[in-house]
XYZ file of C-alpha atoms in Angstrom:
589
model
C 8.320 -0.979 -15.155
C 10.657 0.286 -12.289
C 10.767 2.998 -9.817
C 13.425 5.314 -8.379
C 13.799 7.891 -5.601
C 14.613 11.390 -7.261
C 15.751 12.940 -4.027
C 12.984 15.386 -3.508
C 10.917 12.551 -2.058
C 8.895 12.173 -5.183
C 9.284 8.779 -6.922
C 9.890 8.870 -10.509
C 8.664 5.857 -13.010
C 10.512 4.529 -16.073
C 9.534 1.731 -18.499
C 11.602 -1.301 -18.763
C 12.071 -2.444 -22.365
C 11.968 -6.123 -21.756
C 8.959 -7.573 -19.767
C 9.354 -9.850 -16.970
C 9.724 -13.549 -17.476
C 6.136 -14.173 -16.620
C 4.926 -12.099 -19.320
C 6.989 -13.279 -22.117
C 5.461 -16.851 -21.311
C 2.049 -15.464 -21.283
C 2.557 -13.941 -24.516
C 3.928 -17.349 -25.694
C 1.027 -19.097 -24.324
C -1.161 -16.839 -26.159
C 0.383 -17.052 -29.375
C 0.331 -20.827 -28.968
C -3.397 -20.596 -28.280
C -4.217 -18.582 -31.093
C -2.347 -21.144 -33.410
C -4.239 -24.036 -31.944
C -7.576 -22.215 -32.394
C -6.398 -21.305 -35.898
C -5.321 -24.917 -36.520
C -8.797 -26.404 -35.111
C -10.779 -24.093 -37.073
C -9.085 -25.278 -40.172
C -9.463 -28.886 -39.335
C -13.137 -28.176 -38.574
C -13.669 -26.422 -41.860
C -12.060 -29.629 -43.547
C -15.311 -31.387 -42.531
C -17.461 -29.080 -44.771
C -15.044 -28.931 -47.661
C -13.875 -32.346 -47.947
C -16.538 -35.143 -48.641
C -19.046 -33.187 -50.197
C -19.896 -36.124 -52.294
C -19.900 -39.854 -52.084
C -17.542 -39.957 -55.303
C -14.121 -41.238 -54.238
C -12.125 -39.644 -56.871
C -13.749 -36.384 -56.080
C -13.427 -36.476 -52.407
C -9.815 -37.168 -52.824
C -9.254 -34.138 -54.868
C -11.233 -31.989 -52.461
C -8.404 -33.446 -49.970
C -5.752 -31.986 -52.473
C -7.058 -28.699 -53.111
C -7.977 -28.179 -49.443
C -4.255 -28.259 -48.402
C -3.054 -25.919 -50.951
C -1.658 -23.265 -50.145
C -2.539 -23.498 -46.366
C -0.610 -26.435 -45.839
C 1.677 -27.106 -48.534
C 2.558 -25.563 -52.235
C 1.793 -29.043 -53.841
C -0.236 -32.130 -52.952
C -0.897 -35.417 -54.412
C -3.344 -38.313 -53.457
C -2.424 -42.143 -54.491
C -4.907 -44.587 -53.419
C -4.300 -48.411 -53.365
C -5.640 -50.088 -56.683
C -7.570 -52.509 -54.589
C -9.405 -49.687 -53.112
C -10.401 -48.336 -56.228
C -11.891 -51.763 -57.375
C -14.020 -51.623 -54.026
C -11.987 -54.052 -52.261
C -10.873 -53.240 -48.571
C -7.117 -52.101 -48.148
C -4.990 -53.926 -45.726
C -1.359 -53.952 -44.442
C 1.107 -54.299 -47.112
C 2.922 -57.744 -46.879
C 3.860 -58.422 -50.384
C 7.602 -58.528 -51.754
C 7.187 -55.709 -54.076
C 5.727 -52.219 -54.245
C 2.225 -51.696 -53.502
C 0.116 -51.002 -56.484
C -1.688 -47.390 -56.308
C -3.020 -45.163 -58.656
C -2.860 -41.289 -58.892
C -6.158 -39.827 -57.874
C -5.481 -36.049 -57.359
C -3.090 -33.688 -57.796
C -2.953 -29.821 -56.741
C -0.157 -27.189 -56.633
C 0.166 -23.238 -56.589
C 0.907 -21.921 -60.120
C 4.881 -21.472 -59.204
C 4.945 -25.351 -58.951
C 2.639 -26.350 -62.026
C 5.765 -27.502 -64.010
C 6.292 -30.423 -61.765
C 5.614 -33.892 -63.233
C 3.763 -35.979 -60.691
C 1.695 -39.006 -61.916
C -1.262 -37.846 -63.950
C -4.698 -38.749 -62.187
C -5.797 -42.034 -63.432
C -2.275 -43.420 -63.957
C -0.874 -46.529 -62.231
C 1.750 -45.555 -59.674
C 3.759 -48.564 -59.312
C 7.137 -47.112 -58.028
C 10.463 -48.654 -56.733
C 10.711 -49.798 -53.117
C 13.206 -47.185 -52.469
C 10.382 -44.225 -52.485
C 9.536 -42.988 -49.301
C 5.612 -43.365 -50.004
C 6.220 -47.157 -50.089
C 7.873 -46.956 -46.729
C 4.629 -44.872 -45.623
C 2.376 -47.430 -46.925
C 4.094 -50.348 -45.537
C 4.525 -48.921 -42.024
C 1.411 -46.695 -41.762
C 3.709 -43.989 -40.543
C 4.357 -40.551 -41.855
C 7.484 -39.612 -43.268
C 9.197 -35.975 -43.013
C 12.048 -34.618 -45.000
C 12.367 -31.001 -43.433
C 15.254 -29.956 -45.546
C 15.783 -31.967 -48.629
C 19.461 -32.831 -49.810
C 20.149 -33.662 -53.533
C 19.726 -37.478 -53.174
C 16.409 -36.988 -51.531
C 14.533 -36.004 -54.977
C 15.223 -39.475 -56.262
C 13.387 -41.003 -53.166
C 10.367 -38.848 -53.494
C 9.818 -38.106 -57.358
C 8.185 -41.152 -59.429
C 10.826 -40.668 -62.206
C 14.205 -39.083 -62.994
C 12.695 -36.228 -64.749
C 10.331 -35.529 -61.957
C 12.999 -35.588 -59.713
C 15.005 -33.060 -61.990
C 11.780 -30.805 -62.279
C 11.441 -30.850 -58.556
C 15.188 -29.512 -57.990
C 14.534 -26.854 -60.808
C 11.195 -25.547 -59.291
C 12.941 -25.066 -55.826
C 10.992 -27.733 -53.745
C 12.948 -28.067 -50.534
C 10.593 -30.040 -48.039
C 8.554 -32.947 -48.279
C 6.296 -35.284 -46.075
C 3.677 -38.059 -46.749
C 1.102 -39.416 -44.501
C -0.867 -42.765 -44.974
C -4.623 -42.629 -45.360
C -6.163 -44.803 -42.990
C -9.865 -45.175 -41.782
C -11.463 -47.772 -39.723
C -8.263 -49.933 -39.597
C -8.325 -49.955 -43.569
C -5.293 -48.742 -45.463
C -6.606 -46.459 -48.208
C -3.563 -45.041 -49.883
C -1.187 -41.968 -49.155
C -0.917 -38.299 -49.385
C 2.147 -36.343 -49.932
C 2.926 -32.683 -49.798
C 5.720 -30.374 -50.937
C 6.837 -26.899 -50.360
C 8.726 -24.621 -52.751
C 10.570 -21.131 -52.729
C 9.199 -18.567 -50.159
C 7.750 -21.315 -47.752
C 9.303 -22.491 -44.658
C 10.249 -26.202 -44.171
C 7.690 -28.722 -43.012
C 8.034 -29.300 -39.015
C 6.772 -31.770 -36.791
C 3.742 -29.788 -36.092
C 3.006 -29.659 -39.732
C 3.286 -33.507 -39.865
C 0.684 -33.544 -36.925
C -1.641 -31.418 -38.670
C -1.340 -33.409 -41.905
C -1.783 -36.515 -40.034
C -5.038 -35.430 -38.353
C -6.300 -34.017 -41.580
C -5.434 -37.148 -43.350
C -7.446 -39.090 -40.668
C -10.538 -37.105 -41.237
C -10.216 -37.190 -45.022
C -9.633 -40.907 -45.049
C -13.003 -41.267 -43.134
C -14.735 -39.658 -46.261
C -12.665 -41.471 -48.613
C -13.794 -44.835 -46.852
C -17.236 -43.896 -47.070
C -17.119 -43.353 -50.695
C -15.545 -46.510 -51.158
C -18.070 -48.352 -49.012
C -20.712 -46.423 -50.887
C -19.397 -47.347 -54.352
C -19.203 -50.917 -53.230
C -22.742 -51.275 -51.983
C -23.665 -49.620 -55.412
C -21.984 -52.044 -57.326
C -23.187 -55.007 -55.374
C -26.809 -53.816 -55.897
C -26.044 -53.364 -59.720
C -24.433 -56.629 -59.964
C -27.408 -58.243 -58.188
C -29.846 -56.235 -60.423
C -28.151 -57.187 -63.695
C -27.777 -60.900 -62.677
C -31.419 -61.027 -62.251
C -32.312 -59.509 -65.466
C -31.971 -61.588 -68.678
C -28.530 -61.711 -70.360
C -29.922 -62.123 -73.649
C -33.285 -62.015 -75.508
C -34.433 -65.032 -77.672
C -34.925 -64.877 -81.365
C -38.646 -65.142 -81.877
C -40.286 -65.066 -85.276
C -41.847 -61.860 -86.537
C -40.338 -59.682 -83.928
C -37.027 -57.894 -83.090
C -36.657 -56.719 -79.571
C -34.079 -54.276 -78.404
C -33.687 -53.653 -74.429
C -31.830 -51.118 -72.512
C -31.262 -50.913 -68.768
C -30.086 -47.753 -67.272
C -29.328 -47.676 -63.690
C -29.880 -45.095 -61.201
C -27.452 -42.222 -60.612
C -28.171 -42.529 -56.942
C -27.080 -45.880 -55.364
C -30.073 -45.852 -53.378
C -32.259 -45.728 -56.385
C -31.050 -48.948 -57.774
C -33.634 -51.756 -57.131
C -36.951 -52.993 -58.900
C -37.159 -52.263 -62.322
C -37.277 -55.334 -64.613
C -37.946 -56.519 -68.161
C -38.367 -60.043 -69.956
C -38.786 -61.610 -73.161
C -40.245 -65.185 -73.174
C -40.431 -67.338 -76.204
C -43.897 -69.073 -76.082
C -45.409 -72.251 -77.990
C -46.363 -71.474 -81.593
C -44.026 -68.618 -82.180
C -45.588 -66.220 -79.947
C -43.370 -63.880 -77.574
C -44.072 -62.684 -74.401
C -43.005 -59.101 -73.206
C -42.824 -58.082 -69.726
C -41.712 -54.809 -67.825
C -42.238 -54.149 -64.248
C -40.929 -51.935 -61.456
C -41.241 -53.065 -57.730
C -41.890 -49.953 -55.349
C -38.771 -49.247 -53.228
C -35.122 -49.487 -54.083
C -31.945 -51.225 -52.608
C -31.127 -54.935 -52.484
C -34.553 -55.956 -50.983
C -36.169 -54.264 -53.998
C -33.863 -56.005 -56.455
C -34.432 -59.552 -54.722
C -38.254 -59.004 -54.806
C -38.039 -58.175 -58.507
C -36.048 -61.548 -59.159
C -38.710 -63.608 -57.504
C -41.512 -61.846 -59.356
C -39.649 -62.316 -62.580
C -39.277 -65.890 -61.800
C -42.843 -66.142 -61.058
C -43.992 -64.497 -64.336
C -41.748 -66.726 -66.369
C -43.379 -69.623 -64.850
C -46.809 -68.354 -65.426
C -46.267 -67.499 -68.931
C -45.316 -71.102 -69.522
C -48.671 -72.133 -68.269
C -50.883 -69.407 -69.927
C -50.597 -67.107 -72.714
C -53.409 -64.786 -71.616
C -51.541 -61.539 -70.164
C -54.532 -60.553 -67.921
C -54.534 -64.007 -66.196
C -51.026 -64.087 -65.730
C -51.180 -60.747 -64.047
C -54.027 -61.794 -61.749
C -51.829 -65.063 -60.632
C -48.886 -62.963 -60.261
C -50.862 -60.476 -57.976
C -51.629 -63.570 -55.860
C -48.019 -64.454 -55.887
C -47.082 -60.898 -54.838
C -49.300 -60.964 -51.726
C -47.701 -64.291 -50.962
C -44.413 -62.754 -50.365
C -43.131 -61.904 -46.685
C -42.417 -58.280 -47.296
C -45.923 -57.344 -48.991
C -44.339 -55.762 -52.179
C -46.205 -53.646 -54.507
C -45.262 -53.413 -58.134
C -46.499 -52.214 -61.435
C -46.314 -54.365 -64.581
C -46.989 -54.594 -68.164
C -47.563 -58.000 -69.635
C -47.968 -58.231 -73.779
C -48.161 -61.550 -75.789
C -47.332 -61.001 -79.574
C -48.601 -63.720 -81.945
C -46.905 -63.695 -85.452
C -49.968 -65.647 -86.944
C -52.036 -62.628 -86.479
C -49.319 -59.894 -86.199
C -51.109 -58.480 -83.121
C -50.216 -58.060 -79.597
C -52.498 -58.414 -76.685
C -51.510 -56.452 -73.437
C -52.781 -56.318 -69.902
C -51.291 -53.541 -67.369
C -51.162 -53.448 -63.559
C -50.836 -49.879 -62.877
C -47.879 -49.207 -65.257
C -46.880 -46.606 -67.743
C -48.821 -46.791 -70.987
C -46.658 -48.179 -74.158
C -45.990 -46.183 -77.209
C -46.638 -47.463 -80.790
C -44.588 -46.021 -83.413
C -45.757 -46.590 -86.898
C -43.853 -46.901 -90.177
C -44.452 -43.251 -90.917
C -42.841 -42.355 -87.743
C -46.189 -41.199 -86.055
C -46.481 -41.986 -82.552
C -49.735 -43.068 -80.536
C -50.103 -44.056 -76.881
C -51.733 -47.515 -76.386
C -54.489 -47.088 -74.097
C -54.244 -50.050 -71.918
C -56.834 -50.387 -69.090
C -54.477 -49.451 -65.722
C -55.498 -52.209 -63.445
C -54.214 -52.406 -59.876
C -50.506 -52.704 -58.913
C -49.485 -56.194 -58.123
C -49.864 -56.776 -54.549
C -52.933 -54.577 -54.170
C -55.272 -57.511 -54.447
C -57.595 -55.548 -56.864
C -58.339 -58.076 -59.713
C -59.399 -58.776 -62.512
C -57.111 -57.082 -65.276
C -58.462 -56.115 -68.790
C -56.668 -56.987 -72.075
C -56.529 -55.161 -75.117
C -55.383 -56.250 -78.501
C -53.486 -54.046 -80.883
C -52.038 -54.833 -84.459
C -48.290 -54.609 -84.803
C -47.606 -55.005 -88.379
C -44.239 -55.192 -90.024
C -42.359 -51.853 -89.648
C -44.317 -50.773 -86.518
C -42.492 -50.632 -82.985
C -43.868 -51.189 -79.695
C -42.049 -49.153 -76.827
C -42.364 -50.423 -73.325
C -40.571 -48.703 -70.574
C -40.692 -47.890 -66.538
C -41.428 -44.925 -64.991
C -37.712 -43.941 -64.405
C -37.390 -43.023 -68.085
C -39.827 -39.937 -67.417
C -39.769 -39.373 -63.891
C -38.404 -36.251 -62.084
C -38.516 -34.824 -58.889
C -41.536 -32.462 -58.789
C -42.114 -32.775 -62.680
C -44.990 -33.196 -64.518
C -45.079 -36.992 -65.557
C -47.927 -36.233 -68.412
C -45.432 -33.827 -69.990
C -42.462 -36.021 -69.820
C -44.681 -38.786 -71.378
C -45.520 -36.362 -74.153
C -41.872 -35.343 -74.602
C -40.950 -39.112 -74.713
C -43.513 -39.791 -77.316
C -42.026 -36.625 -79.418
C -38.661 -38.434 -79.045
C -39.641 -41.884 -79.616
C -38.955 -42.218 -83.297
C -35.331 -41.196 -83.180
C -34.799 -42.954 -79.855
C -35.889 -46.270 -81.204
C -33.990 -45.698 -84.544
C -30.766 -45.298 -82.237
C -31.512 -48.174 -80.087
C -32.191 -50.575 -83.025
C -28.920 -49.560 -84.617
C -26.678 -49.308 -81.675
C -28.450 -50.720 -78.744
C -27.780 -47.308 -77.160
C -30.758 -45.012 -76.928
C -30.810 -41.246 -78.346
C -33.519 -38.611 -77.726
C -34.661 -39.647 -74.396
C -36.274 -36.732 -72.612
C -34.334 -37.131 -69.626
C -30.468 -36.461 -69.179
C -28.219 -38.301 -66.539
C -28.691 -34.794 -64.540
C -32.436 -34.896 -64.688
C -32.991 -38.756 -64.044
C -33.575 -39.898 -60.348
C -34.579 -43.420 -60.845
C -33.496 -46.452 -62.869
C -35.276 -47.198 -66.067
C -35.896 -49.984 -68.507
C -36.578 -49.272 -72.277
C -38.056 -52.281 -74.309
C -38.704 -51.807 -78.043
C -40.495 -54.672 -79.904
C -40.344 -53.983 -83.965
C -42.705 -55.932 -86.046
C -41.097 -57.783 -89.137
C -41.722 -60.096 -91.676
C -40.878 -63.774 -90.995
C -37.145 -64.137 -91.636
C -36.261 -66.394 -94.386
C -36.368 -69.948 -93.519
C -39.223 -69.540 -91.124
C -42.940 -70.515 -92.161
C -45.979 -70.484 -90.189
C -49.031 -72.222 -91.174
C -52.249 -72.337 -89.421
C -55.364 -74.400 -90.250
C -58.946 -74.733 -88.842
C -59.636 -78.567 -88.150
C -63.190 -79.975 -88.335
C -64.543 -80.835 -84.952
C -65.173 -84.555 -85.464
C -63.299 -87.913 -86.095
C -62.047 -86.757 -89.524
C -59.810 -84.188 -87.622
C -56.762 -86.687 -87.429
C -56.825 -87.637 -91.152
C -56.978 -84.002 -92.136
C -54.379 -83.009 -89.677
C -52.044 -85.823 -91.108
C -52.534 -84.892 -94.909
C -52.132 -81.041 -93.964
C -48.555 -81.705 -92.166
C -47.413 -84.219 -94.797
C -48.132 -82.037 -97.428
C -46.674 -78.895 -96.020
C -43.615 -80.718 -95.058
C -42.921 -82.072 -98.685
C -43.178 -78.561 -99.662
C -40.465 -77.546 -97.376
C -38.193 -80.466 -98.208
C -38.744 -82.025 -94.873
C -40.477 -84.963 -95.771
C -38.029 -87.333 -93.586
C -39.913 -85.816 -90.758
C -43.189 -86.602 -92.075
C -43.945 -90.074 -90.182
C -42.992 -88.840 -86.807
C -44.866 -85.552 -87.274
C -48.125 -87.603 -88.313
C -47.838 -89.608 -85.317
C -47.139 -86.663 -83.020
C -50.306 -84.694 -84.681
C -52.478 -87.776 -84.469
C -52.010 -87.890 -80.762
C -52.557 -84.268 -80.238
C -55.834 -84.224 -82.232
C -57.017 -87.349 -80.604
C -56.182 -85.866 -77.204
C -58.311 -82.817 -78.294
C -61.191 -84.775 -79.298
C -61.177 -87.085 -76.092
C -60.557 -84.371 -73.474
C -60.784 -81.122 -74.979
C -64.247 -81.157 -76.815
C -62.705 -81.168 -80.230
C -59.902 -79.576 -81.941
C -59.720 -75.956 -82.745
C -56.833 -74.964 -84.981
C -53.424 -76.785 -86.175
C -50.478 -74.543 -86.137
C -47.371 -75.652 -87.894
C -44.101 -73.484 -87.729
C -40.725 -74.068 -89.074
C -37.827 -72.186 -87.559
C -34.825 -73.544 -85.495
C -37.235 -76.700 -84.742
C -40.303 -77.840 -86.322
C -43.281 -77.122 -84.066
C -46.846 -78.641 -84.088
C -49.571 -77.146 -82.120
C -53.283 -78.036 -81.605
C -55.683 -76.263 -79.736
C -59.069 -76.971 -78.197
C -61.668 -75.486 -75.788
C -60.939 -77.771 -72.720
C -59.887 -76.207 -69.547
C -57.498 -79.026 -68.083
C -54.010 -79.324 -69.038
C -52.726 -82.838 -70.108
C -50.537 -84.801 -68.002
C -48.710 -88.021 -68.871
C -50.765 -91.293 -67.170
C -48.897 -94.265 -65.969
C -51.198 -96.707 -68.068
C -51.339 -100.484 -66.753
C -50.690 -103.248 -69.072
C -54.394 -104.158 -69.437
C -55.339 -100.578 -70.423
C -56.190 -99.865 -73.953
C -55.424 -96.297 -73.983
C -53.369 -93.678 -71.821
C -50.279 -93.814 -73.801
C -50.563 -91.087 -76.303
C -48.699 -88.481 -74.484
C -45.981 -91.015 -73.716
C -45.566 -91.750 -77.208
C -45.504 -87.772 -77.875
C -42.747 -87.399 -75.148
C -40.723 -90.227 -76.913
C -40.898 -88.915 -80.363
C -40.465 -85.221 -79.733
C -37.676 -83.130 -78.500
C -39.960 -81.498 -75.840
C -43.735 -81.219 -75.488
C -46.064 -78.877 -73.285
C -49.198 -77.125 -72.995
C -50.487 -74.040 -71.827
C -53.934 -72.026 -71.485
C -55.336 -69.660 -74.057
C -58.320 -67.090 -73.632
C -60.363 -69.637 -75.426
C -59.120 -73.104 -73.839
C -55.724 -74.513 -74.248
C -52.834 -75.492 -76.721
C -50.675 -78.827 -76.605
C -47.436 -78.471 -78.461
C -44.391 -80.547 -79.638
C -41.232 -79.977 -81.018
C -39.196 -81.828 -83.467
C -35.483 -81.207 -84.099
C -34.505 -80.467 -87.786
C -31.290 -82.307 -88.819
C -28.706 -79.923 -90.015
C -28.640 -81.487 -93.502
C -32.060 -80.816 -93.818
C -32.041 -77.068 -92.313
């Protein structure tokens, strides 16, 4: 505003249409301040929009979507293939182009006809592409106004370059994605008709945004890598295959938790025992993560060792409880142990705080097997009570962990009832395709990993025979055992094995007479091998003795050890059994 004298002594005022320099500078500073505040607010909002999950691909897509249309008309995110495999990125030092994979694409409707690499496709581009330079140097690249030959340096193919020209794309920039010194990939952006060219200010803004987003992407990478490590550990500690056992067909299915922190302590095991028996074990260590998986591996190893020494599930659980209390981290675990005997077509079960199994009969009717609950392993409250149930041919015993029925805040009893309703269809699908169907909980409802084990009773397979005889408790037992074995091997066309089998069974019966209070039963089974087993009521397991030259006895087990493929002993509820195996020549099998 200016003043002048009108001649009458009064001053008149007039407006100057152009403000003085300091006002112009103040207005410019105000505009820049508002722009900076807007930019900071936008970047701050990125922290709430990008990285909402720990899924790597979804985080990259959130980055692309956030920049359109605020920063660019089109955006694409490519990640290094090594990063997608869970490995760490690095400064590219090879001679060729870095191997990247398209992960996310976003654009305004006017640029939908561009031809970027589709998400999931490998993006192995020539070394002349600008994105390769961006990855190698870890520096942003700007093409403010694209010339005709620039399209070939930006687009992955000649067709994509032509599509960009037709769509009117005129400006391009690319920024590297680097977090914690790790190169993850590259994000590139384009602008089309109606948008101004990119400027250095836009590059700075995109670089800041890429730095924020790269941290979220790296968090997802590390999270995924940790999950894979825990899953790999978990799977390596579970059995890779189940043994073929007579009279029982076993199907198993392990489902990891959808949440990496939920992976850990669920396990199952199938163990072939002497005389054609089969041990079935499912368990769940309380807690999650690597520590729970490691504890699970130790408990599984201990349980397999105990089962080799004892076929009584209740005693196995009691000893497993003692072993759990000896571990440094004081774990608590639930467990269900079952031993199936094909000679009686029955299963003896004992539980340590575990979910009750289900029994599906031949008509599809489902019943809950009432196993005394018992205290969890590591709690120190023993003994455990066993129960025996018949499992005839066609019936199926369903063992599982609580992850199959547990939800947040849900009624677990209601879920068990739903599982019972779905069990017939579920086990049929598992038997047919090894993939269960009809499980009550879908992936959206599950909060924990789960184990499902289905043991289906069946007739003994062709070529497998099992005989059980009661032996007299006096000195005639050895002769009776030799006669029974020789006669049965003759029927099975295995007479060539009779001489060795007679020697072995004589020594086993003699051991029972001398140290076990007399023999109980003789069991002879033909399968992949010939198995001889003699039971008695003695509590002590036999061991090979070093007999002196002057000793008249003490060499029986040495003879059994030399004549058999392998031999052993284990306790039973009534005493023990001592068994030995012979190989069946291929010409006779």
